[in-house]
Amino acid sequence: MKRETREWLLSVEEFEEFYAQTVARLTGQLYVMLGDLHEAEDVVQEAFVKGWGRRRQLDRAGQPEAWIRTVAWRLAVSRWRVRRRSAAAWRHRSAPPPHVEGPSPEQIVLVDALRELPAQQRRSMTLHYLCDLTVEQVARETGVSASTVKTHLARGRAALAHHLQDPRIKEAPGA
């Protein structure tokens, strides 16, 4: 029985190879979803630590990258909730909240436009277009129906088209 279980677990070498092949991609994906590189790096690293302890969920036949990405997303949401409660406590005490740096000037226009989207649209678009997941895979990972994912994608594309439109280019009359 132990031998069968052992065969499903990723070995140390396989886990190290998996980490080396996916950490940059997952960090990039979470950065686009969250809009904060440091936060993305932190939650991805923490997700890999959790993955190491739960290698059964990271079996070769499963989808270890999706598992790590989902864990990282949930960690980010959990951290956001803690920060929100902390901010509420600061307001309750009438003390000013700590200073938070704004986005750096080096951020690309696409990330800024993505930040304008609602979180679910941004997440669906990132998973579909950046992670190359099908609509069905996005639905499973986000826990919503495929039709809801399609709606998020359509609305997200329309909003991005509006945000990314170059104001210097005028549409031809009647176009």
Short mmCIF file of N, CA, C and O in Angstrom, two decimals, residues 33 66 69-71 73-74 77 119-128 131 133-150 152-153:
data_model
loop_
_atom_site.label_atom_id
_atom_site.label_comp_id
_atom_site.label_asym_id
_atom_site.label_seq_id
_atom_site.Cartn_x
_atom_site.Cartn_y
_atom_site.Cartn_z
N MET A 33 -2.90 39.27 -12.00
CA MET A 33 -4.17 39.18 -11.26
C MET A 33 -4.23 40.16 -10.10
O MET A 33 -5.26 40.75 -9.83
N ALA A 66 -2.04 24.31 -11.73
CA ALA A 66 -3.34 24.89 -11.38
C ALA A 66 -3.55 24.86 -9.87
O ALA A 66 -4.10 25.80 -9.29
N ARG A 69 -1.44 27.64 -8.40
CA ARG A 69 -2.02 28.94 -8.75
C ARG A 69 -3.26 29.22 -7.90
O ARG A 69 -3.44 30.32 -7.39
N THR A 70 -4.11 28.21 -7.71
CA THR A 70 -5.31 28.37 -6.91
C THR A 70 -4.97 28.65 -5.45
O THR A 70 -5.55 29.53 -4.82
N VAL A 71 -4.00 27.93 -4.92
CA VAL A 71 -3.58 28.15 -3.53
C VAL A 71 -3.01 29.57 -3.39
O VAL A 71 -3.33 30.28 -2.44
N TRP A 73 -3.72 32.21 -5.19
CA TRP A 73 -4.84 33.15 -5.28
C TRP A 73 -5.59 33.22 -3.95
O TRP A 73 -5.91 34.30 -3.46
N ARG A 74 -5.85 32.07 -3.38
CA ARG A 74 -6.57 32.04 -2.10
C ARG A 74 -5.77 32.70 -0.99
O ARG A 74 -6.33 33.37 -0.12
N VAL A 77 -6.18 36.43 -1.46
CA VAL A 77 -7.50 36.87 -1.00
C VAL A 77 -7.53 36.91 0.53
O VAL A 77 -8.02 37.87 1.13
N ALA A 119 -12.45 42.42 -10.21
CA ALA A 119 -11.52 41.33 -9.89
C ALA A 119 -11.85 40.03 -10.62
O ALA A 119 -10.94 39.36 -11.12
N GLN A 120 -13.10 39.65 -10.70
CA GLN A 120 -13.45 38.39 -11.36
C GLN A 120 -13.17 38.45 -12.86
O GLN A 120 -12.71 37.47 -13.44
N GLN A 121 -13.43 39.59 -13.49
CA GLN A 121 -13.11 39.73 -14.91
C GLN A 121 -11.61 39.65 -15.12
O GLN A 121 -11.13 38.97 -16.03
N ARG A 122 -10.86 40.36 -14.29
CA ARG A 122 -9.40 40.36 -14.39
C ARG A 122 -8.84 38.96 -14.21
O ARG A 122 -8.00 38.50 -14.96
N ARG A 123 -9.37 38.24 -13.22
CA ARG A 123 -8.89 36.87 -12.96
C ARG A 123 -9.24 35.95 -14.12
O ARG A 123 -8.39 35.19 -14.60
N SER A 124 -10.48 36.04 -14.62
CA SER A 124 -10.89 35.19 -15.74
C SER A 124 -10.05 35.48 -16.99
O SER A 124 -9.61 34.55 -17.67
N MET A 125 -9.81 36.75 -17.26
CA MET A 125 -9.01 37.10 -18.44
C MET A 125 -7.57 36.64 -18.29
O MET A 125 -6.97 36.14 -19.25
N THR A 126 -7.01 36.77 -17.11
CA THR A 126 -5.64 36.32 -16.88
C THR A 126 -5.53 34.82 -17.08
O THR A 126 -4.63 34.34 -17.77
N LEU A 127 -6.45 34.08 -16.48
CA LEU A 127 -6.41 32.62 -16.60
C LEU A 127 -6.61 32.18 -18.05
O LEU A 127 -5.94 31.26 -18.52
N HIS A 128 -7.52 32.83 -18.76
CA HIS A 128 -7.83 32.42 -20.14
C HIS A 128 -6.72 32.84 -21.11
O HIS A 128 -6.24 32.02 -21.89
N CYS A 131 -2.71 32.41 -19.05
CA CYS A 131 -2.42 31.03 -18.65
C CYS A 131 -2.85 30.02 -19.70
O CYS A 131 -2.63 28.82 -19.54
N LEU A 133 -5.76 28.80 -20.41
CA LEU A 133 -6.74 27.82 -19.95
C LEU A 133 -8.00 27.96 -20.79
O LEU A 133 -8.35 29.05 -21.23
N THR A 134 -8.68 26.85 -21.02
CA THR A 134 -9.95 26.88 -21.73
C THR A 134 -11.00 27.51 -20.82
O THR A 134 -10.80 27.63 -19.61
N VAL A 135 -12.13 27.83 -21.40
CA VAL A 135 -13.23 28.39 -20.61
C VAL A 135 -13.64 27.41 -19.51
O VAL A 135 -13.87 27.81 -18.37
N GLU A 136 -13.70 26.14 -19.85
CA GLU A 136 -14.09 25.13 -18.87
C GLU A 136 -13.07 25.02 -17.73
O GLU A 136 -13.43 24.87 -16.56
N GLN A 137 -11.78 25.11 -18.07
CA GLN A 137 -10.74 25.06 -17.04
C GLN A 137 -10.82 26.28 -16.13
O GLN A 137 -10.65 26.18 -14.91
N VAL A 138 -11.06 27.44 -16.71
CA VAL A 138 -11.21 28.66 -15.91
C VAL A 138 -12.42 28.52 -14.99
O VAL A 138 -12.36 28.88 -13.81
N ALA A 139 -13.50 27.97 -15.50
CA ALA A 139 -14.70 27.78 -14.69
C ALA A 139 -14.41 26.88 -13.50
O ALA A 139 -14.82 27.18 -12.37
N ARG A 140 -13.71 25.77 -13.74
CA ARG A 140 -13.37 24.87 -12.63
C ARG A 140 -12.48 25.55 -11.61
O ARG A 140 -12.68 25.43 -10.41
N GLU A 141 -11.49 26.29 -12.09
CA GLU A 141 -10.53 26.92 -11.18
C GLU A 141 -11.15 28.05 -10.37
O GLU A 141 -10.78 28.28 -9.23
N THR A 142 -12.09 28.77 -10.96
CA THR A 142 -12.70 29.90 -10.25
C THR A 142 -13.99 29.54 -9.54
O THR A 142 -14.50 30.33 -8.76
N GLY A 143 -14.53 28.36 -9.84
CA GLY A 143 -15.75 27.92 -9.16
C GLY A 143 -17.02 28.57 -9.67
O GLY A 143 -18.00 28.69 -8.94
N VAL A 144 -17.00 29.03 -10.93
CA VAL A 144 -18.21 29.60 -11.53
C VAL A 144 -18.54 28.81 -12.78
O VAL A 144 -17.76 27.99 -13.24
N SER A 145 -19.70 29.06 -13.37
CA SER A 145 -20.11 28.32 -14.56
C SER A 145 -19.35 28.82 -15.79
O SER A 145 -18.82 29.94 -15.81
N ALA A 146 -19.33 27.98 -16.82
CA ALA A 146 -18.65 28.35 -18.07
C ALA A 146 -19.31 29.58 -18.69
O ALA A 146 -18.61 30.45 -19.23
N SER A 147 -20.64 29.69 -18.60
CA SER A 147 -21.31 30.87 -19.17
C SER A 147 -20.92 32.14 -18.41
O SER A 147 -20.80 33.21 -19.02
N THR A 148 -20.71 32.03 -17.10
CA THR A 148 -20.26 33.19 -16.33
C THR A 148 -18.85 33.60 -16.76
O THR A 148 -18.55 34.78 -16.90
N VAL A 149 -17.99 32.60 -17.00
CA VAL A 149 -16.63 32.90 -17.47
C VAL A 149 -16.70 33.60 -18.82
O VAL A 149 -16.01 34.60 -19.05
N LYS A 150 -17.55 33.11 -19.72
CA LYS A 150 -17.70 33.74 -21.04
C LYS A 150 -18.16 35.19 -20.90
O LYS A 150 -17.69 36.08 -21.61
N HIS A 152 -17.64 37.14 -18.25
CA HIS A 152 -16.50 37.90 -17.73
C HIS A 152 -15.51 38.23 -18.84
O HIS A 152 -14.99 39.35 -18.91
N LEU A 153 -15.25 37.26 -19.72
CA LEU A 153 -14.30 37.48 -20.82
C LEU A 153 -14.82 38.53 -21.79
O LEU A 153 -14.07 39.43 -22.19
#
